Short mmCIF file of C-alpha atoms and ligand atoms in Angstrom, two decimals:
data_model
loop_
_atom_site.label_atom_id
_atom_site.label_comp_id
_atom_site.label_asym_id
_atom_site.label_seq_id
_atom_site.Cartn_x
_atom_site.Cartn_y
_atom_site.Cartn_z
CA SER A 1 29.56 163.34 68.65
CA ALA A 2 29.02 163.49 72.44
CA VAL A 3 25.75 161.56 72.07
CA TRP A 4 27.27 158.94 69.81
CA HIS A 5 30.79 158.61 71.13
CA GLY A 6 31.05 160.19 74.60
CA LEU A 7 32.98 163.06 76.16
CA TRP A 8 36.57 162.93 74.88
CA PRO A 9 35.86 162.38 71.18
CA SER A 10 33.42 165.25 71.39
CA VAL A 11 35.94 167.60 73.09
CA LEU A 12 38.40 166.69 70.39
CA THR A 13 35.78 167.51 67.75
CA ALA A 14 35.13 170.88 69.42
CA VAL A 15 38.82 171.80 69.41
CA VAL A 16 39.37 170.66 65.82
CA SER A 17 36.24 172.59 64.68
CA SER A 18 37.45 175.80 66.39
CA LEU A 19 40.81 175.49 64.70
CA ALA A 20 39.13 174.83 61.34
CA PHE A 21 36.84 177.86 61.82
CA ASN A 22 39.85 180.00 62.62
CA PHE A 23 41.82 178.62 59.64
CA PHE A 24 39.09 178.90 57.02
CA PHE A 25 36.87 181.79 58.11
CA LEU A 26 38.73 184.27 60.34
CA PRO A 27 40.97 186.80 58.56
CA PRO A 28 43.76 186.43 57.79
CA LEU A 29 42.45 183.34 55.99
CA TYR A 30 44.45 180.11 55.77
CA GLU A 31 46.54 180.96 58.82
CA PHE A 32 46.08 180.18 62.52
CA THR A 33 46.71 183.80 63.50
CA ILE A 34 43.72 186.07 64.25
CA ALA A 35 43.83 189.79 63.37
CA GLU A 36 40.74 191.14 65.17
CA PRO A 37 40.71 190.93 69.00
CA ALA A 38 36.90 190.56 68.86
CA ASN A 39 37.32 187.34 66.85
CA VAL A 40 39.59 185.91 69.54
CA VAL A 41 36.79 186.40 72.03
CA ALA A 42 34.23 184.87 69.64
CA LEU A 43 36.42 181.86 69.03
CA PHE A 44 36.99 181.44 72.75
CA PHE A 45 33.23 181.39 73.44
CA PHE A 46 32.67 179.07 70.50
CA LEU A 47 35.12 176.60 72.04
CA LEU A 48 33.66 177.03 75.53
CA VAL A 49 30.07 176.34 74.40
CA ALA A 50 31.20 173.38 72.32
CA VAL A 51 32.99 171.80 75.30
CA LEU A 52 30.00 172.45 77.60
CA THR A 53 27.60 170.91 75.11
CA SER A 54 29.92 167.93 74.78
CA SER A 55 29.90 167.30 78.47
CA LEU A 56 26.09 167.65 78.71
CA GLY A 57 25.56 165.40 75.73
CA SER A 58 27.95 162.78 77.02
CA ARG A 59 26.33 162.83 80.45
CA MET A 60 22.95 162.26 78.84
CA ARG A 61 24.39 159.37 76.91
CA ALA A 62 25.89 157.84 80.04
CA GLN A 63 22.56 158.17 81.82
CA SER A 64 20.60 156.53 79.07
CA VAL A 65 23.13 153.69 78.88
CA ALA A 66 22.89 153.23 82.66
CA ALA A 67 19.08 153.35 82.56
CA ARG A 68 18.99 150.74 79.83
CA ARG A 69 21.40 148.51 81.72
CA GLN A 70 19.38 148.99 84.92
CA ALA A 71 16.18 148.05 83.12
CA GLU A 72 17.84 144.89 81.82
CA VAL A 73 19.08 143.97 85.30
CA THR A 74 15.66 144.62 86.80
CA ALA A 75 14.03 142.46 84.15
CA GLN A 76 16.54 139.69 84.84
CA LEU A 77 15.97 139.93 88.58
CA TYR A 78 12.23 139.82 88.05
CA GLY A 79 12.54 136.82 85.75
CA PHE A 80 14.74 135.11 88.31
CA SER A 81 12.31 135.71 91.17
CA ARG A 82 9.46 134.33 89.05
CA LYS A 83 11.52 131.30 88.15
CA ILE A 84 12.52 130.43 91.71
CA ALA A 85 9.02 131.00 93.04
CA GLY A 86 7.93 127.89 91.15
CA ILE A 87 10.68 125.62 92.48
CA ALA A 88 9.76 123.23 95.29
CA GLU A 89 13.00 121.29 95.78
CA LEU A 90 15.95 122.83 97.58
CA ASP A 91 18.55 121.30 95.28
CA ASP A 92 16.79 122.57 92.16
CA LEU A 93 16.57 126.01 93.68
CA LEU A 94 20.26 126.11 94.63
CA TRP A 95 21.28 124.99 91.19
CA ALA A 96 19.10 127.60 89.48
CA ALA A 97 20.40 130.29 91.83
CA ALA A 98 24.07 129.43 91.26
CA HIS A 99 23.49 129.44 87.52
CA GLN A 100 21.71 132.79 87.61
CA VAL A 101 24.36 134.56 89.67
CA ALA A 102 27.11 133.13 87.48
CA ALA A 103 25.33 134.30 84.32
CA MET A 104 24.48 137.80 85.53
CA LEU A 105 27.81 138.66 87.14
CA LYS A 106 30.17 136.50 85.05
CA VAL A 107 31.60 134.90 88.17
CA GLU A 108 32.06 131.40 89.55
CA VAL A 109 29.59 130.66 92.31
CA VAL A 110 29.29 128.24 95.21
CA LEU A 111 26.35 127.96 97.61
CA LEU A 112 26.84 126.57 101.10
CA ILE A 113 24.01 125.40 103.32
CA PRO A 114 24.32 124.42 106.98
CA GLU A 115 23.96 120.72 107.68
CA GLY A 116 23.96 120.06 111.38
CA GLU A 117 27.04 121.80 112.74
CA SER A 118 28.93 122.14 109.49
CA LEU A 119 28.50 124.17 106.31
CA SER A 120 28.66 122.18 103.14
CA VAL A 121 28.74 123.08 99.48
CA ARG A 122 25.33 122.15 98.06
CA ALA A 123 25.57 123.74 94.61
CA GLY A 124 28.08 125.46 92.41
CA PHE A 125 28.38 126.93 88.95
CA PRO A 126 30.57 125.69 87.38
CA PRO A 127 29.99 122.57 89.52
CA GLU A 128 32.26 122.59 92.53
CA ASP A 129 32.27 120.47 95.63
CA ARG A 130 35.58 121.30 97.33
CA LEU A 131 36.89 124.58 98.71
CA ASP A 132 40.44 125.21 99.80
CA GLU A 133 41.18 125.91 103.44
CA SER A 134 41.24 129.70 103.28
CA ASP A 135 37.87 129.67 101.51
CA VAL A 136 36.38 127.30 104.07
CA ALA A 137 37.61 129.60 106.85
CA ALA A 138 36.15 132.68 105.15
CA ALA A 139 32.81 130.96 104.54
CA ARG A 140 32.67 129.79 108.14
CA TRP A 141 33.51 133.28 109.40
CA SER A 142 30.90 134.84 107.20
CA TRP A 143 28.28 132.36 108.48
CA ASP A 144 29.25 132.74 112.13
CA HIS A 145 29.42 136.55 112.09
CA ASP A 146 26.70 137.21 109.53
CA LYS A 147 29.03 139.51 107.56
CA PRO A 148 30.93 139.35 104.25
CA ALA A 149 34.37 137.74 104.36
CA GLY A 150 37.13 136.74 101.95
CA ARG A 151 38.49 138.43 98.85
CA GLY A 152 37.67 142.12 98.75
CA ALA A 153 36.18 142.14 102.26
CA ASP A 154 37.72 143.38 105.51
CA THR A 155 38.08 139.95 107.03
CA LEU A 156 40.25 137.15 105.60
CA PRO A 157 40.97 138.99 102.32
CA GLY A 158 43.48 136.26 101.42
CA ALA A 159 40.71 133.85 100.42
CA ARG A 160 40.09 133.23 96.71
CA ARG A 161 36.39 133.93 96.97
CA LEU A 162 34.16 136.55 98.48
CA PHE A 163 31.53 135.06 100.80
CA LEU A 164 28.26 136.75 101.73
CA PRO A 165 25.73 135.44 104.23
CA LEU A 166 22.30 134.64 102.79
CA ARG A 167 19.85 136.03 105.28
CA THR A 168 16.22 137.01 105.62
CA GLY A 169 14.30 138.87 108.29
CA ARG A 170 14.04 135.62 110.26
CA GLY A 171 17.71 134.67 110.21
CA LYS A 172 20.45 133.24 108.03
CA VAL A 173 19.96 130.32 105.71
CA GLY A 174 23.31 129.84 103.97
CA VAL A 175 26.38 131.45 102.42
CA ILE A 176 27.15 132.37 98.83
CA GLY A 177 30.73 132.54 97.55
CA VAL A 178 31.82 134.21 94.28
CA MET A 179 35.13 134.28 92.45
CA ARG A 180 36.61 135.52 89.17
CA SER A 181 39.47 133.66 87.69
CA GLU A 182 41.34 136.75 86.35
CA ASP A 183 43.36 139.01 88.60
CA LEU A 184 40.83 141.84 88.39
CA PRO A 185 39.17 143.53 91.33
CA LEU A 186 36.41 141.07 92.15
CA LEU A 187 33.28 143.20 91.88
CA ALA A 188 32.55 146.79 90.88
CA PRO A 189 30.23 148.65 93.30
CA SER A 190 27.23 148.22 91.00
CA GLU A 191 27.97 144.50 90.65
CA ARG A 192 28.26 144.22 94.38
CA ARG A 193 24.81 145.81 94.75
CA LEU A 194 23.43 143.35 92.23
CA LEU A 195 25.01 140.46 94.11
CA ASP A 196 23.37 141.70 97.31
CA ALA A 197 19.99 141.86 95.60
CA LEU A 198 20.41 138.34 94.21
CA ALA A 199 21.57 137.04 97.59
CA ASP A 200 18.44 138.48 99.21
CA GLN A 201 16.17 136.80 96.67
CA ILE A 202 17.95 133.48 97.04
CA ALA A 203 17.74 133.65 100.82
CA VAL A 204 13.99 134.28 100.77
CA ALA A 205 13.46 131.39 98.36
CA ILE A 206 15.55 129.00 100.47
CA GLU A 207 13.63 130.05 103.53
CA ARG A 208 10.33 129.48 101.75
CA ILE A 209 11.31 125.93 100.87
CA THR A 210 12.64 125.06 104.32
CA LEU A 211 9.55 126.55 105.98
CA ALA A 212 7.28 124.51 103.72
CA ARG A 213 9.25 121.41 104.68
CA ASP A 214 8.98 122.25 108.37
CA VAL A 215 5.23 122.71 108.05
CA ASP A 216 4.95 119.32 106.33
CA ASP A 217 6.99 117.65 109.06
CA ALA A 218 4.86 119.25 111.75
CA ARG A 219 1.68 118.15 110.01
CA ILE A 220 2.87 114.57 109.69
CA LEU A 221 3.90 114.59 113.32
CA SER A 222 0.56 115.89 114.54
CA GLU A 223 -1.28 113.44 112.28
CA THR A 224 0.76 110.59 113.78
CA GLU A 225 0.03 111.87 117.26
CA ARG A 226 -3.68 112.04 116.50
CA LEU A 227 -3.71 108.54 115.07
CA ARG A 228 -1.80 107.21 118.02
CA SER A 229 -4.18 108.67 120.58
CA ALA A 230 -7.23 107.55 118.58
CA LEU A 231 -5.73 104.10 118.38
CA LEU A 232 -5.10 103.97 122.10
CA THR A 233 -8.61 105.11 122.94
CA SER A 234 -10.21 102.65 120.59
CA ILE A 235 -7.96 99.79 121.64
CA SER A 236 -8.68 100.34 125.30
CA HIS A 237 -12.41 100.50 124.58
CA ASP A 238 -12.64 97.71 122.06
CA LEU A 239 -10.46 95.31 123.93
CA LYS A 240 -12.00 95.95 127.29
CA THR A 241 -15.67 95.57 126.41
CA PRO A 242 -15.49 92.07 124.91
CA LEU A 243 -12.88 90.97 127.45
CA ALA A 244 -15.15 92.05 130.30
CA SER A 245 -18.06 90.03 128.83
CA ILE A 246 -15.90 86.98 128.26
CA MET A 247 -14.44 87.13 131.74
CA GLY A 248 -17.87 87.70 133.27
CA ALA A 249 -19.31 84.66 131.50
CA ILE A 250 -16.40 82.41 132.39
CA THR A 251 -16.27 83.55 136.00
CA SER A 252 -19.99 82.89 136.47
CA LEU A 253 -19.74 79.49 134.84
CA ARG A 254 -16.75 78.52 136.94
CA SER A 255 -18.09 79.70 140.29
CA TYR A 256 -21.77 79.00 139.93
CA GLY A 257 -21.83 76.54 137.04
CA ALA A 258 -23.97 74.13 139.01
CA LEU A 259 -26.65 76.77 139.53
CA TYR A 260 -27.41 77.14 135.79
CA ASP A 261 -29.29 74.73 133.66
CA ALA A 262 -27.88 73.49 130.39
CA ALA A 263 -29.63 76.12 128.26
CA ALA A 264 -28.34 79.03 130.37
CA ARG A 265 -24.82 77.63 130.33
CA ASP A 266 -24.98 77.29 126.59
CA GLU A 267 -26.14 80.85 126.20
CA MET A 268 -23.32 82.15 128.37
CA LEU A 269 -20.76 80.18 126.40
CA GLY A 270 -22.35 81.51 123.22
CA THR A 271 -21.93 85.09 124.46
CA ALA A 272 -18.32 84.44 125.38
CA LEU A 273 -17.64 82.97 121.96
CA GLU A 274 -19.37 85.84 120.18
CA GLU A 275 -17.35 88.39 122.11
CA ALA A 276 -14.14 86.45 121.46
CA GLU A 277 -14.95 86.50 117.75
CA ARG A 278 -15.54 90.24 117.90
CA LEU A 279 -12.20 90.63 119.58
CA ASN A 280 -10.62 88.49 116.94
CA ARG A 281 -12.08 90.64 114.14
CA PHE A 282 -10.91 93.75 115.89
CA VAL A 283 -7.35 92.50 116.23
CA ALA A 284 -7.41 91.34 112.61
CA ASN A 285 -8.51 94.83 111.57
CA LEU A 286 -5.67 96.38 113.51
CA LEU A 287 -3.18 94.04 111.88
CA ASP A 288 -4.64 94.76 108.45
CA MET A 289 -4.33 98.48 109.09
CA THR A 290 -0.66 98.11 110.01
CA ARG A 291 -0.06 96.13 106.85
CA LEU A 292 -1.76 98.84 104.80
CA ASP A 293 0.17 101.60 106.57
CA SER A 294 3.54 99.97 106.15
CA GLY A 295 2.88 99.36 102.46
CA ALA A 296 3.53 95.65 103.00
CA LEU A 297 0.25 94.70 101.38
CA ALA A 298 0.73 92.75 98.16
CA PRO A 299 -2.61 91.43 96.86
CA ARG A 300 -2.41 87.87 95.59
CA ARG A 301 -4.66 87.56 92.56
CA GLU A 302 -6.38 84.23 92.11
CA ALA A 303 -9.48 82.97 90.35
CA VAL A 304 -12.34 83.61 92.76
CA ASP A 305 -16.01 82.74 92.63
CA LEU A 306 -17.99 85.65 94.01
CA GLY A 307 -20.66 83.29 95.37
CA ASP A 308 -18.00 81.50 97.42
CA LEU A 309 -16.63 84.75 98.66
CA VAL A 310 -20.02 85.99 99.83
CA ALA A 311 -20.85 82.63 101.45
CA THR A 312 -17.57 82.62 103.39
CA ALA A 313 -18.13 86.16 104.62
CA LEU A 314 -21.68 85.33 105.68
CA ARG A 315 -20.46 82.24 107.52
CA ARG A 316 -17.94 84.30 109.43
CA LEU A 317 -20.67 86.72 110.44
CA ALA A 318 -23.33 84.12 111.20
CA ARG A 319 -23.89 85.40 114.71
CA PRO A 320 -24.01 89.17 114.19
CA LEU A 321 -26.24 88.65 111.14
CA ALA A 322 -28.54 86.13 112.81
CA SER A 323 -31.20 88.74 113.54
CA HIS A 324 -31.20 90.24 110.01
CA ARG A 325 -32.66 89.00 106.77
CA VAL A 326 -29.80 88.71 104.29
CA LYS A 327 -30.63 88.70 100.60
CA VAL A 328 -27.94 87.62 98.14
CA ASP A 329 -28.58 88.54 94.53
CA LEU A 330 -25.76 87.48 92.19
CA PRO A 331 -26.05 86.94 88.43
CA ALA A 332 -26.27 83.22 87.75
CA ASP A 333 -23.69 83.24 84.96
CA LEU A 334 -21.09 85.38 86.69
CA PRO A 335 -17.60 84.38 85.47
CA LEU A 336 -14.69 83.88 87.87
CA LEU A 337 -12.96 87.00 89.14
CA GLN A 338 -9.29 87.79 89.51
CA LEU A 339 -9.10 88.95 93.11
CA ASP A 340 -7.33 88.36 96.37
CA PHE A 341 -9.77 86.11 98.19
CA VAL A 342 -8.71 87.01 101.72
CA LEU A 343 -8.67 90.78 101.19
CA THR A 344 -11.96 90.90 99.33
CA GLU A 345 -13.64 88.68 101.90
CA GLN A 346 -12.42 91.04 104.63
CA VAL A 347 -13.97 93.97 102.74
CA LEU A 348 -17.33 92.18 102.59
CA VAL A 349 -17.06 91.18 106.23
CA ASN A 350 -16.43 94.76 107.31
CA LEU A 351 -19.33 96.10 105.22
CA LEU A 352 -21.72 93.40 106.40
CA GLU A 353 -20.63 93.80 109.99
CA ASN A 354 -21.40 97.52 109.77
CA ALA A 355 -24.78 96.78 108.22
CA ALA A 356 -25.57 94.35 111.03
CA LYS A 357 -24.34 96.84 113.59
CA TYR A 358 -26.14 99.95 112.36
CA ALA A 359 -29.34 98.60 110.78
CA PRO A 360 -32.13 97.54 113.15
CA ALA A 361 -32.77 93.87 113.89
CA GLY A 362 -35.19 92.26 111.48
CA SER A 363 -34.34 94.61 108.59
CA GLU A 364 -33.09 93.44 105.24
CA ILE A 365 -29.45 93.49 104.13
CA THR A 366 -28.83 93.00 100.42
CA ILE A 367 -25.68 91.90 98.65
CA ARG A 368 -25.92 92.14 94.90
CA ALA A 369 -23.58 92.17 91.96
CA ALA A 370 -23.84 93.18 88.32
CA LEU A 371 -21.47 92.89 85.42
CA ASP A 372 -21.46 95.26 82.46
CA ASP A 373 -19.01 95.97 79.64
CA ASP A 374 -16.69 98.07 81.78
CA ALA A 375 -16.89 96.88 85.31
CA LEU A 376 -18.08 94.54 87.99
CA VAL A 377 -20.21 96.31 90.58
CA ILE A 378 -20.87 94.88 94.03
CA ASP A 379 -23.43 96.61 96.30
CA VAL A 380 -24.02 96.10 100.00
CA LEU A 381 -27.28 97.75 101.03
CA ASP A 382 -29.01 98.03 104.38
CA ARG A 383 -32.09 99.61 105.92
CA GLY A 384 -30.35 101.34 108.80
CA PRO A 385 -30.30 105.07 109.54
CA GLY A 386 -27.93 105.77 106.65
CA ILE A 387 -24.97 108.09 106.84
CA PRO A 388 -25.28 111.82 107.54
CA PRO A 389 -24.54 113.62 104.24
CA GLU A 390 -21.75 115.70 105.78
CA ALA A 391 -19.98 112.50 106.92
CA LEU A 392 -20.14 110.75 103.53
CA ALA A 393 -16.84 112.19 102.36
CA ARG A 394 -14.99 111.14 105.50
CA ILE A 395 -16.27 107.76 106.62
CA PHE A 396 -13.48 105.99 104.76
CA ASP A 397 -10.87 107.93 106.74
CA LYS A 398 -8.91 106.15 109.42
CA PHE A 399 -10.50 106.43 112.87
CA TYR A 400 -13.37 108.49 111.55
CA ARG A 401 -16.64 107.66 113.29
CA VAL A 402 -19.98 109.36 113.01
CA HIS A 403 -20.99 110.72 116.38
CA ALA A 404 -24.61 109.81 116.81
CA GLY A 405 -25.30 110.65 120.43
CA ASP A 406 -26.64 107.67 122.32
CA ARG A 407 -26.95 105.62 119.13
CA GLN A 408 -23.17 105.24 119.17
CA ARG A 409 -22.07 101.62 118.68
CA ALA A 410 -18.79 100.06 119.68
CA GLY A 411 -16.26 100.47 116.90
CA THR A 412 -12.88 101.81 115.93
CA GLY A 413 -13.45 103.74 112.77
CA LEU A 414 -11.02 101.40 111.04
CA GLY A 415 -13.43 99.08 109.24
CA LEU A 416 -14.17 101.29 106.25
CA ALA A 417 -10.59 102.59 106.05
CA ILE A 418 -9.48 99.00 105.64
CA CYS A 419 -12.17 98.39 103.02
CA ARG A 420 -10.88 101.28 100.98
CA GLY A 421 -7.26 100.22 101.45
CA PHE A 422 -7.96 96.66 100.33
CA VAL A 423 -10.17 97.58 97.39
CA GLU A 424 -7.76 100.20 96.09
CA ALA A 425 -4.79 97.88 96.55
CA GLN A 426 -6.54 95.62 94.03
CA GLY A 427 -7.24 98.41 91.58
CA GLY A 428 -10.89 98.94 92.47
CA THR A 429 -12.88 101.78 94.03
CA ILE A 430 -15.36 101.92 96.87
CA ALA A 431 -17.94 104.60 97.63
CA ALA A 432 -20.79 105.21 100.03
CA ARG A 433 -24.15 106.89 99.55
CA ASN A 434 -27.58 106.85 101.07
CA ARG A 435 -30.26 104.81 99.41
CA ALA A 436 -32.54 106.82 97.20
CA ALA A 437 -35.73 105.03 98.23
CA GLY A 438 -36.13 105.03 101.96
CA PRO A 439 -33.53 105.07 104.67
CA GLY A 440 -30.38 103.00 104.54
CA ALA A 441 -26.75 103.07 103.54
CA ALA A 442 -25.43 101.77 100.23
CA PHE A 443 -21.81 100.81 99.69
CA ARG A 444 -20.60 100.18 96.17
CA ILE A 445 -17.41 98.42 95.14
CA ILE A 446 -16.34 98.64 91.52
CA PHE A 447 -13.65 96.48 89.95
CA PRO A 448 -12.59 97.13 86.36
CA ARG A 449 -13.59 94.58 83.76
CA THR A 450 -9.96 93.40 83.60
CA HIS A 451 -10.58 91.67 86.94
CA VAL A 452 -13.18 89.42 85.36
CA LEU A 453 -11.88 86.22 83.82
CA ALA A 454 -13.49 85.05 80.61
CA ALA A 455 -16.47 82.79 81.29
CA PRO A 456 -15.39 79.14 81.52
CA PRO A 457 -16.41 77.10 78.46
CA ALA A 458 -19.14 75.41 80.48
CA THR A 459 -21.21 74.14 77.54
CA GLU A 460 -18.21 72.45 75.94
CA ALA A 461 -17.35 70.75 79.19
CA GLU A 462 -20.91 69.49 79.44
CA ALA A 463 -20.84 68.25 75.87
CA THR A 464 -17.82 66.02 76.45
P1 ADP B 501 -16.78 101.75 113.01
O1 ADP B 501 -17.94 101.00 112.49
O2 ADP B 501 -15.81 100.92 113.76
O3 ADP B 501 -17.13 103.01 113.71
P2 ADP B 501 -16.15 102.12 110.23
O4 ADP B 501 -14.93 102.65 109.55
O5 ADP B 501 -16.57 100.75 109.89
O6 ADP B 501 -15.90 102.25 111.78
O7 ADP B 501 -17.32 103.11 109.94
C1 ADP B 501 -17.15 104.51 110.08
C2 ADP B 501 -18.47 105.18 110.39
O8 ADP B 501 -19.34 105.08 109.29
C3 ADP B 501 -19.19 104.52 111.53
O9 ADP B 501 -18.87 105.13 112.75
C4 ADP B 501 -20.64 104.74 111.19
O10 ADP B 501 -21.12 105.91 111.78
C5 ADP B 501 -20.68 104.93 109.72
N1 ADP B 501 -21.24 103.74 109.05
C6 ADP B 501 -20.54 102.73 108.50
N2 ADP B 501 -21.38 101.82 107.97
C7 ADP B 501 -22.63 102.26 108.18
C8 ADP B 501 -23.94 101.76 107.86
N3 ADP B 501 -24.09 100.61 107.21
N4 ADP B 501 -25.00 102.49 108.25
C9 ADP B 501 -24.83 103.66 108.89
N5 ADP B 501 -23.64 104.18 109.23
C10 ADP B 501 -22.54 103.50 108.88
#
């Protein structure tokens, strides 16, 4: 009976059994008196052993109950820590934590997190967003002094809730408040230990999330810094070089114009114009990049003839491409495309400008297109040095430039980033590789078939 029912029922059983033994078995039978003194002693020891056994048995029972309860609590704590490890948002975490504490301790929970100077309730179970004054004071005290406060604690015991600071090895991250609606003592010692364990877990999880956020912020900041300094360097370089040439040409013409013959003057003006155009492209690229960065880019789809597009791009690059042989290879029956003319032209211009810049004079640059069932593919190929394999993955990054010793050409590292931005904004993809046969870079733009309008009914139109 000790094992099944605990100490007092088992003591009662022992006493009743002794009396029954005396009544039924010790002479004189059927009376509570005992004739033999030896039997008195025997009965006494019988009772003693029974009571001792009861207490041992009941202690064993209490221990096994406690062990089972402990195992359950440990399993719940473990489950909780696994659950919160997967949470990335602070609000989700706070909600899950409030719910867990409320469920395990049968209490009402609020969680307060510092926001600037003040502490504010960020989660509660059941949901709660206001605290009365005494609770606010207790929470504040607990946060300021890093100690428990409120009901059941030494400080401000008049509050309705007990507040504990949530802290980790690195510092405090918030305050948890618990309350029971009945007029019972708030928490038994074992419950208080459980609350401490939960508070520790919650604090570590909150810290993990805030640290991750801090790291993100720092990374964004350093990225911005890096971009800014790269931008400044490239602006100062790319603006100064063409400006110096333009100013040189104009100054010479103005001061010594009479000394040059017509052909020399024309050449100097040509140089100035070429440099001004380069400057213009550079500034356009910068503007494009800002539009891409600010997300203000909204492609305007219109029916576009690829031949037109290529011709316009080539016209814009007439000068830089003058010393290259450009081969255009487009299918004769290519239908109209649904693309943003300006953006796509800029992509071609940037690719062709790179080809002109990096491939040697006199080499061939090819623009070709092909249409299959799934996609339209546009290739821009050159016979330059190609791209070092280790740089292939990065050349579309902003401000990324391949460092090629003294082969380095003027540039910003923005051209290809803009290409990718513009192509992707229109739902396409762009990739770079080196040409399989011989040296040279190959850039490939792919637009899904949905960008190709059905072929115009040309034969019908001819028939009428
Ligand atoms: P920029 O040309 O201003 O440096 P881009 O973004 O246009 O910037 O190009 C990034 C890098 O990719 C260039 O620095 C260059 O090294 C490499 N690259 C681009 N196009 C070619 C090409 N056609 N041939 C060889 N290298 C190229």
